[in-house]
Amino acid sequence: MDLDLLVAAFAAQKRTAGYSQQDGLYRCIRDALLDGKMPPGTRLPSTRTLAQELGIARNSVVYAYERLADEGFVATTRAGTVTVWGGRAHARDDGAGDGPAVRLADRVAGLENPHAEPERMAPFVPGLPSLDDFPLAQWRRSIERAWRSIGPAQLAYGPPEGMPELRRAVAAYIRVSRGVRCETAQVFITDGTQSSLELCARMLANPGENGWLENPCYSGARTAFRSTGLRIVPVEVDGDGMAPTDAQWRDSPPRLIYVTPSHQYPLGSLMSLRRRSELLDRARAHDAWIIEDDYDSEFRRGGQPLPAIQGLSADARVCYLGTFSKTMFPGLRLGFMVIPPMLVDRFGNTLRELVHRGHSAEQLAMADFIESGLFARHLRKMRTLYAHRRDCLDAMLARHLGGSLTVRANPGGMHLSAELTVPLSDADVARYALAQRLRLHPLSGYRVGDGRAYNGFVLGYAGLREPVIEHAAAQFGRLVEQLS
């Protein structure tokens, strides 16, 4: 499929479907790959070129490419973004059957249609909370109280920094629960972690400067750094978290450092206190900023999490990021940032120019939910529930995949990571899992640049009841057995 055909296919889909730009482009390229219209090795246009041809935002193309990479359809190489999957039809037509794609296709010839929509495949999706157990009645009452307090003035755009009631509630909560040092003026309400990341990347660095990312890493951070023109430097992680070398500090000094110290995403390690202090000191010496993403520390097992890096020093060069998508529900679309005092005016002025904040009622309701104690009560219940579900998943993986997967030690949270111990590609397994309506997230998709490659899976469990976990694990085990 050449560029003209891709543009035509996107235009046709745009006329007949209600997808967003990024979802529409993702489906357009994915379907072309699955139908064999793009052979493996096809170089896709650059994000800038394709955005111009389609008349859409460049970020929409970046998101589509990132999603295709996460699912194993494309790979990022020195030559650009290249397709690595040409569909089962292409595999059958590719000759004598010498390639691994042909052999895998032969082994699973009885599997169902691989065009199944991944959005409907709930098992093992990382980061999805237990929506069935959300206290909806209490949340409705908070929403009703919020609307009763709203007058005509609150029907206009809200303050770009966020509603003051929620900023105060967040500041009070994270001071106690996470040891964050902050005043209300340092708290900024955002539309979620991705929004926070992109704002930090644009505000704190210039194109061409070095941005350090953990390897492996949350793809949204990779997208934010790429979209702002940063030179991405992968930094390996170990059992104590991000582990930059002296050579990296010397040869590729960072301007921005993205870390998930309380629960490394996706491997799950906890950054040691010594490593946190060292990172703070060296970032200060290099005039670098740390972006600390504390996405699910509320669900740590076996005691309280270590204090946030931000709280270790009064002059920490840290922007602390949090989200309510994991602790409440994704549709709420609320997150927050805690900005160092010296940056508050700068961030505030920029937000006033760029952002027209809405969702005033939801912000007031969230403040009420926190201050009434309902939020803390909900977190305690979910912490216990997720621990039970993690135990169930551990047991089921041992039963059905004990000889094929090694589960990494994990302090809790909402997902675990496991590495394959059989000679299979995680991307291949994930592609064939789609045919069985099972969505698996390959660890290889979280690789950053030329960093170390991992071969395994990120398995979410928070939103799964025990019978679903058992069924999905058994299904996963049968698939790996077939492919092996």
mmCIF file of C-alpha atoms in Angstrom, residues 59-364:
data_model
loop_
_atom_site.group_PDB
_atom_site.id
_atom_site.type_symbol
_atom_site.label_atom_id
_atom_site.label_comp_id
_atom_site.label_asym_id
_atom_site.label_seq_id
_atom_site.Cartn_x
_atom_site.Cartn_y
_atom_site.Cartn_z
ATOM 1 C CA ASN A 59 0.501 13.941 17.548
ATOM 2 C CA SER A 60 -2.349 11.835 16.128
ATOM 3 C CA VAL A 61 0.123 10.091 13.804
ATOM 4 C CA VAL A 62 2.615 9.646 16.664
ATOM 5 C CA TYR A 63 -0.067 8.050 18.846
ATOM 6 C CA ALA A 64 -1.141 5.708 16.013
ATOM 7 C CA TYR A 65 2.471 4.619 15.351
ATOM 8 C CA GLU A 66 3.091 4.106 19.085
ATOM 9 C CA ARG A 67 0.021 1.891 19.404
ATOM 10 C CA LEU A 68 1.008 -0.168 16.381
ATOM 11 C CA ALA A 69 4.490 -0.577 17.887
ATOM 12 C CA ASP A 70 3.067 -1.589 21.286
ATOM 13 C CA GLU A 71 1.025 -4.326 19.600
ATOM 14 C CA GLY A 72 3.944 -5.601 17.519
ATOM 15 C CA PHE A 73 2.742 -4.485 14.086
ATOM 16 C CA VAL A 74 5.615 -2.060 13.441
ATOM 17 C CA ALA A 75 9.098 -1.411 14.777
ATOM 18 C CA THR A 76 11.167 1.752 15.075
ATOM 19 C CA THR A 77 14.545 1.438 13.356
ATOM 20 C CA ARG A 78 17.294 3.809 12.293
ATOM 21 C CA ALA A 79 15.574 3.952 8.900
ATOM 22 C CA GLY A 80 12.260 4.992 10.417
ATOM 23 C CA THR A 81 9.063 3.140 11.297
ATOM 24 C CA VAL A 82 8.953 -0.220 9.501
ATOM 25 C CA THR A 83 6.196 -2.842 9.362
ATOM 26 C CA VAL A 84 7.021 -6.238 10.848
ATOM 27 C CA TRP A 85 3.711 -8.047 10.360
ATOM 28 C CA GLY A 86 2.093 -8.707 7.015
ATOM 29 C CA GLY A 87 -0.947 -10.713 8.054
ATOM 30 C CA ARG A 88 -1.723 -14.413 7.690
ATOM 31 C CA ALA A 89 -2.569 -14.007 4.015
ATOM 32 C CA HIS A 90 0.883 -12.601 3.332
ATOM 33 C CA ALA A 91 2.514 -15.407 5.312
ATOM 34 C CA ARG A 92 0.766 -18.058 3.188
ATOM 35 C CA ASP A 93 1.786 -16.374 -0.060
ATOM 36 C CA ASP A 94 5.382 -15.782 0.941
ATOM 37 C CA GLY A 95 6.938 -18.824 -0.656
ATOM 38 C CA ALA A 96 8.026 -22.215 0.580
ATOM 39 C CA GLY A 97 7.288 -21.638 4.252
ATOM 40 C CA ASP A 98 10.819 -21.162 5.507
ATOM 41 C CA GLY A 99 10.076 -18.062 7.628
ATOM 42 C CA PRO A 100 8.928 -18.137 11.258
ATOM 43 C CA ALA A 101 5.660 -16.336 10.374
ATOM 44 C CA VAL A 102 4.697 -19.228 8.068
ATOM 45 C CA ARG A 103 5.494 -21.889 10.647
ATOM 46 C CA LEU A 104 3.531 -20.071 13.337
ATOM 47 C CA ALA A 105 0.579 -19.628 10.992
ATOM 48 C CA ASP A 106 0.588 -23.350 10.211
ATOM 49 C CA ARG A 107 0.595 -24.246 13.910
ATOM 50 C CA VAL A 108 -2.458 -22.129 14.652
ATOM 51 C CA ALA A 109 -4.356 -22.639 11.426
ATOM 52 C CA GLY A 110 -7.507 -23.344 13.415
ATOM 53 C CA LEU A 111 -7.561 -20.004 15.253
ATOM 54 C CA GLU A 112 -10.349 -17.522 14.630
ATOM 55 C CA ASN A 113 -10.344 -14.218 12.777
ATOM 56 C CA PRO A 114 -7.356 -12.055 13.824
ATOM 57 C CA HIS A 115 -9.303 -8.885 12.990
ATOM 58 C CA ALA A 116 -11.104 -8.999 16.349
ATOM 59 C CA GLU A 117 -11.345 -5.576 17.987
ATOM 60 C CA PRO A 118 -8.786 -5.324 20.825
ATOM 61 C CA GLU A 119 -10.883 -2.769 22.728
ATOM 62 C CA ARG A 120 -13.397 -5.482 23.619
ATOM 63 C CA MET A 121 -10.769 -7.815 25.029
ATOM 64 C CA ALA A 122 -10.808 -7.046 28.738
ATOM 65 C CA PRO A 123 -8.533 -9.799 30.147
ATOM 66 C CA PHE A 124 -5.046 -8.637 31.138
ATOM 67 C CA VAL A 125 -5.417 -4.971 30.058
ATOM 68 C CA PRO A 126 -2.931 -3.073 32.297
ATOM 69 C CA GLY A 127 -4.078 -0.131 34.363
ATOM 70 C CA LEU A 128 -7.813 -0.816 34.238
ATOM 71 C CA PRO A 129 -9.359 -0.607 37.744
ATOM 72 C CA SER A 130 -12.237 -2.712 38.992
ATOM 73 C CA LEU A 131 -15.094 -0.622 37.645
ATOM 74 C CA ASP A 132 -17.717 -3.077 38.952
ATOM 75 C CA ASP A 133 -16.544 -2.339 42.494
ATOM 76 C CA PHE A 134 -16.514 1.433 42.219
ATOM 77 C CA PRO A 135 -18.817 3.114 44.817
ATOM 78 C CA LEU A 136 -21.087 4.645 42.208
ATOM 79 C CA ALA A 137 -23.876 5.642 44.614
ATOM 80 C CA GLN A 138 -21.500 7.653 46.807
ATOM 81 C CA TRP A 139 -19.932 9.267 43.735
ATOM 82 C CA ARG A 140 -23.375 10.281 42.465
ATOM 83 C CA ARG A 141 -24.052 12.006 45.782
ATOM 84 C CA SER A 142 -20.763 13.913 45.493
ATOM 85 C CA ILE A 143 -21.715 14.950 41.957
ATOM 86 C CA GLU A 144 -25.166 16.089 43.144
ATOM 87 C CA ARG A 145 -23.638 18.148 45.963
ATOM 88 C CA ALA A 146 -21.245 19.720 43.476
ATOM 89 C CA TRP A 147 -24.025 20.759 41.113
ATOM 90 C CA ARG A 148 -26.053 22.216 43.986
ATOM 91 C CA SER A 149 -23.080 24.449 44.873
ATOM 92 C CA ILE A 150 -22.559 25.691 41.310
ATOM 93 C CA GLY A 151 -23.855 29.078 40.229
ATOM 94 C CA PRO A 152 -23.907 30.780 36.824
ATOM 95 C CA ALA A 153 -20.270 31.897 37.195
ATOM 96 C CA GLN A 154 -19.075 28.274 37.361
ATOM 97 C CA LEU A 155 -20.754 27.461 34.036
ATOM 98 C CA ALA A 156 -18.024 29.363 32.189
ATOM 99 C CA TYR A 157 -14.486 28.022 31.740
ATOM 100 C CA GLY A 158 -12.883 27.124 35.039
ATOM 101 C CA PRO A 159 -9.501 28.322 36.307
ATOM 102 C CA PRO A 160 -6.735 26.888 34.080
ATOM 103 C CA GLU A 161 -4.868 25.742 37.209
ATOM 104 C CA GLY A 162 -7.939 23.778 38.333
ATOM 105 C CA MET A 163 -10.685 24.419 40.862
ATOM 106 C CA PRO A 164 -9.193 25.690 44.136
ATOM 107 C CA GLU A 165 -11.255 23.212 46.178
ATOM 108 C CA LEU A 166 -9.671 20.230 44.407
ATOM 109 C CA ARG A 167 -6.178 21.738 44.498
ATOM 110 C CA ARG A 168 -6.464 22.134 48.288
ATOM 111 C CA ALA A 169 -7.819 18.597 48.715
ATOM 112 C CA VAL A 170 -5.047 17.065 46.580
ATOM 113 C CA ALA A 171 -2.325 19.000 48.394
ATOM 114 C CA ALA A 172 -3.593 17.848 51.795
ATOM 115 C CA TYR A 173 -3.939 14.244 50.635
ATOM 116 C CA ILE A 174 -0.498 13.783 49.053
ATOM 117 C CA ARG A 175 1.296 15.571 51.912
ATOM 118 C CA VAL A 176 0.034 12.858 54.259
ATOM 119 C CA SER A 177 -0.090 9.808 51.975
ATOM 120 C CA ARG A 178 3.061 10.329 49.885
ATOM 121 C CA GLY A 179 5.243 12.719 51.850
ATOM 122 C CA VAL A 180 5.075 15.324 49.095
ATOM 123 C CA ARG A 181 6.196 18.824 50.097
ATOM 124 C CA CYS A 182 3.751 21.275 48.599
ATOM 125 C CA GLU A 183 1.390 24.166 49.047
ATOM 126 C CA THR A 184 -1.908 24.474 47.229
ATOM 127 C CA ALA A 185 -0.394 26.976 44.755
ATOM 128 C CA GLN A 186 1.988 24.262 43.483
ATOM 129 C CA VAL A 187 -0.841 21.872 42.531
ATOM 130 C CA PHE A 188 -2.159 22.045 38.959
ATOM 131 C CA ILE A 189 -5.131 19.966 37.814
ATOM 132 C CA THR A 190 -4.766 18.385 34.357
ATOM 133 C CA ASP A 191 -6.682 16.071 32.046
ATOM 134 C CA GLY A 192 -4.483 13.136 33.072
ATOM 135 C CA THR A 193 -0.902 11.897 33.087
ATOM 136 C CA GLN A 194 -0.392 12.274 29.339
ATOM 137 C CA SER A 195 -1.459 15.899 29.481
ATOM 138 C CA SER A 196 0.886 16.492 32.421
ATOM 139 C CA LEU A 197 3.786 14.817 30.633
ATOM 140 C CA GLU A 198 3.401 16.819 27.456
ATOM 141 C CA LEU A 199 3.186 20.095 29.374
ATOM 142 C CA CYS A 200 6.339 19.281 31.381
ATOM 143 C CA ALA A 201 8.250 18.275 28.264
ATOM 144 C CA ARG A 202 7.324 21.497 26.463
ATOM 145 C CA MET A 203 7.963 23.751 29.441
ATOM 146 C CA LEU A 204 11.209 22.311 30.783
ATOM 147 C CA ALA A 205 13.277 21.350 27.733
ATOM 148 C CA ASN A 206 14.180 22.485 24.234
ATOM 149 C CA PRO A 207 14.233 20.363 21.068
ATOM 150 C CA GLY A 208 17.502 18.486 20.748
ATOM 151 C CA GLU A 209 18.199 18.305 24.481
ATOM 152 C CA ASN A 210 18.544 14.904 26.153
ATOM 153 C CA GLY A 211 15.518 13.261 27.711
ATOM 154 C CA TRP A 212 16.222 10.172 29.803
ATOM 155 C CA LEU A 213 13.623 7.410 29.821
ATOM 156 C CA GLU A 214 13.637 4.178 31.782
ATOM 157 C CA ASN A 215 14.086 1.107 29.607
ATOM 158 C CA PRO A 216 11.528 -0.405 29.365
ATOM 159 C CA CYS A 217 9.145 2.516 29.729
ATOM 160 C CA TYR A 218 5.544 3.746 29.606
ATOM 161 C CA SER A 219 4.887 4.546 25.934
ATOM 162 C CA GLY A 220 3.118 7.815 26.760
ATOM 163 C CA ALA A 221 6.358 9.260 28.127
ATOM 164 C CA ARG A 222 8.158 8.182 24.980
ATOM 165 C CA THR A 223 5.475 9.901 22.888
ATOM 166 C CA ALA A 224 5.648 13.129 24.916
ATOM 167 C CA PHE A 225 9.437 13.318 24.602
ATOM 168 C CA ARG A 226 9.416 12.547 20.888
ATOM 169 C CA SER A 227 6.658 15.039 20.081
ATOM 170 C CA THR A 228 8.652 17.850 21.689
ATOM 171 C CA GLY A 229 11.854 17.031 19.795
ATOM 172 C CA LEU A 230 13.908 15.670 22.677
ATOM 173 C CA ARG A 231 16.802 13.314 22.013
ATOM 174 C CA ILE A 232 15.738 10.164 23.840
ATOM 175 C CA VAL A 233 18.366 8.337 25.900
ATOM 176 C CA PRO A 234 17.333 4.888 27.221
ATOM 177 C CA VAL A 235 18.527 4.159 30.763
ATOM 178 C CA GLU A 236 18.391 0.565 31.961
ATOM 179 C CA VAL A 237 16.606 -0.447 35.162
ATOM 180 C CA ASP A 238 17.516 -3.091 37.712
ATOM 181 C CA GLY A 239 16.070 -4.292 40.994
ATOM 182 C CA ASP A 240 16.652 -0.828 42.518
ATOM 183 C CA GLY A 241 15.041 1.109 39.654
ATOM 184 C CA MET A 242 16.609 3.397 37.036
ATOM 185 C CA ALA A 243 20.369 2.801 36.969
ATOM 186 C CA PRO A 244 22.196 5.471 34.931
ATOM 187 C CA THR A 245 25.896 4.895 34.412
ATOM 188 C CA ASP A 246 28.680 7.394 34.998
ATOM 189 C CA ALA A 247 29.256 7.366 31.238
ATOM 190 C CA GLN A 248 25.667 8.457 30.613
ATOM 191 C CA TRP A 249 25.942 11.310 33.084
ATOM 192 C CA ARG A 250 29.177 12.352 31.396
ATOM 193 C CA ASP A 251 28.375 11.804 27.702
ATOM 194 C CA SER A 252 24.584 12.334 27.551
ATOM 195 C CA PRO A 253 23.707 14.649 30.444
ATOM 196 C CA PRO A 254 19.929 14.975 30.714
ATOM 197 C CA ARG A 255 17.652 17.963 30.694
ATOM 198 C CA LEU A 256 14.627 15.823 31.609
ATOM 199 C CA ILE A 257 14.526 12.498 33.490
ATOM 200 C CA TYR A 258 11.299 10.474 33.528
ATOM 201 C CA VAL A 259 11.008 7.890 36.318
ATOM 202 C CA THR A 260 8.363 5.683 37.951
ATOM 203 C CA PRO A 261 10.233 5.072 41.226
ATOM 204 C CA SER A 262 7.416 3.693 43.383
ATOM 205 C CA HIS A 263 6.482 0.943 40.910
ATOM 206 C CA GLN A 264 8.631 0.896 37.781
ATOM 207 C CA TYR A 265 6.446 0.640 34.704
ATOM 208 C CA PRO A 266 6.211 -2.007 33.416
ATOM 209 C CA LEU A 267 8.688 -4.262 35.277
ATOM 210 C CA GLY A 268 7.519 -3.387 38.798
ATOM 211 C CA SER A 269 10.782 -2.713 40.670
ATOM 212 C CA LEU A 270 10.934 -0.247 43.562
ATOM 213 C CA MET A 271 13.652 2.423 43.418
ATOM 214 C CA SER A 272 15.795 2.224 46.532
ATOM 215 C CA LEU A 273 16.148 5.203 48.837
ATOM 216 C CA ARG A 274 19.879 5.398 48.063
ATOM 217 C CA ARG A 275 19.167 5.478 44.314
ATOM 218 C CA ARG A 276 16.488 8.171 44.806
ATOM 219 C CA SER A 277 18.848 10.415 46.774
ATOM 220 C CA GLU A 278 21.636 9.935 44.246
ATOM 221 C CA LEU A 279 19.307 10.787 41.350
ATOM 222 C CA LEU A 280 18.213 13.976 43.107
ATOM 223 C CA ASP A 281 21.788 15.081 43.787
ATOM 224 C CA ARG A 282 23.089 14.401 40.285
ATOM 225 C CA ALA A 283 20.060 15.989 38.615
ATOM 226 C CA ARG A 284 20.692 19.133 40.656
ATOM 227 C CA ALA A 285 24.366 19.117 39.673
ATOM 228 C CA HIS A 286 23.451 18.828 35.964
ATOM 229 C CA ASP A 287 20.628 21.394 36.085
ATOM 230 C CA ALA A 288 18.173 18.659 35.059
ATOM 231 C CA TRP A 289 14.506 18.215 35.950
ATOM 232 C CA ILE A 290 12.983 14.947 37.174
ATOM 233 C CA ILE A 291 9.434 13.980 36.192
ATOM 234 C CA GLU A 292 8.193 11.582 38.876
ATOM 235 C CA ASP A 293 5.169 9.569 37.718
ATOM 236 C CA ASP A 294 3.464 8.090 40.789
ATOM 237 C CA TYR A 295 0.705 6.303 38.906
ATOM 238 C CA ASP A 296 -0.461 3.523 41.285
ATOM 239 C CA SER A 297 1.523 3.601 44.542
ATOM 240 C CA GLU A 298 -1.765 3.573 46.490
ATOM 241 C CA PHE A 299 -2.015 -0.174 45.819
ATOM 242 C CA ARG A 300 1.340 -1.257 47.214
ATOM 243 C CA ARG A 301 1.308 -4.509 49.189
ATOM 244 C CA GLY A 302 3.165 -5.173 52.420
ATOM 245 C CA GLY A 303 3.365 -1.738 53.990
ATOM 246 C CA GLN A 304 3.518 1.873 52.972
ATOM 247 C CA PRO A 305 5.410 2.894 49.802
ATOM 248 C CA LEU A 306 8.664 4.790 50.102
ATOM 249 C CA PRO A 307 8.171 8.577 50.196
ATOM 250 C CA ALA A 308 8.067 10.338 46.862
ATOM 251 C CA ILE A 309 11.375 11.572 45.474
ATOM 252 C CA GLN A 310 9.818 15.031 45.487
ATOM 253 C CA GLY A 311 9.567 14.988 49.278
ATOM 254 C CA LEU A 312 13.179 14.045 49.972
ATOM 255 C CA SER A 313 14.500 17.598 49.608
ATOM 256 C CA ALA A 314 13.042 21.068 50.052
ATOM 257 C CA ASP A 315 14.654 22.218 46.794
ATOM 258 C CA ALA A 316 14.043 19.038 44.772
ATOM 259 C CA ARG A 317 14.047 19.635 41.012
ATOM 260 C CA VAL A 318 11.031 17.358 40.630
ATOM 261 C CA CYS A 319 7.644 17.654 38.955
ATOM 262 C CA TYR A 320 5.391 15.134 40.706
ATOM 263 C CA LEU A 321 2.588 13.583 38.598
ATOM 264 C CA GLY A 322 -0.512 11.766 39.811
ATOM 265 C CA THR A 323 -3.746 10.511 38.262
ATOM 266 C CA PHE A 324 -7.275 9.599 39.319
ATOM 267 C CA SER A 325 -7.700 7.251 36.321
ATOM 268 C CA LYS A 326 -6.332 4.318 38.343
ATOM 269 C CA THR A 327 -7.741 5.176 41.772
ATOM 270 C CA MET A 328 -11.194 6.250 40.530
ATOM 271 C CA PHE A 329 -12.119 5.480 36.906
ATOM 272 C CA PRO A 330 -10.538 6.328 33.513
ATOM 273 C CA GLY A 331 -13.542 8.280 32.227
ATOM 274 C CA LEU A 332 -13.041 10.910 34.923
ATOM 275 C CA ARG A 333 -10.025 12.290 32.991
ATOM 276 C CA LEU A 334 -8.469 14.061 35.948
ATOM 277 C CA GLY A 335 -4.828 14.153 36.962
ATOM 278 C CA PHE A 336 -2.564 16.554 38.791
ATOM 279 C CA MET A 337 0.965 17.928 38.896
ATOM 280 C CA VAL A 338 2.981 19.352 41.760
ATOM 281 C CA ILE A 339 5.386 21.940 40.381
ATOM 282 C CA PRO A 340 8.510 23.269 42.169
ATOM 283 C CA PRO A 341 7.891 26.751 43.665
ATOM 284 C CA MET A 342 10.281 28.469 41.242
ATOM 285 C CA LEU A 343 8.195 27.226 38.276
ATOM 286 C CA VAL A 344 4.697 28.025 39.543
ATOM 287 C CA ASP A 345 4.362 31.444 37.892
ATOM 288 C CA ARG A 346 5.809 30.180 34.621
ATOM 289 C CA PHE A 347 3.441 27.209 34.427
ATOM 290 C CA GLY A 348 0.479 29.338 35.511
ATOM 291 C CA ASN A 349 1.097 31.960 32.826
ATOM 292 C CA THR A 350 1.444 29.313 30.126
ATOM 293 C CA LEU A 351 -1.738 27.527 31.188
ATOM 294 C CA ARG A 352 -3.695 30.771 31.130
ATOM 295 C CA GLU A 353 -2.624 31.247 27.509
ATOM 296 C CA LEU A 354 -3.190 27.669 26.337
ATOM 297 C CA VAL A 355 -5.873 25.993 28.422
ATOM 298 C CA HIS A 356 -9.600 26.538 28.850
ATOM 299 C CA ARG A 357 -10.309 24.224 31.752
ATOM 300 C CA GLY A 358 -13.713 22.532 32.058
ATOM 301 C CA HIS A 359 -15.258 19.779 34.202
ATOM 302 C CA SER A 360 -15.824 22.124 37.138
ATOM 303 C CA ALA A 361 -18.555 19.906 38.619
ATOM 304 C CA GLU A 362 -16.374 16.787 38.430
ATOM 305 C CA GLN A 363 -13.482 18.631 40.095
ATOM 306 C CA LEU A 364 -15.725 19.857 42.914
#
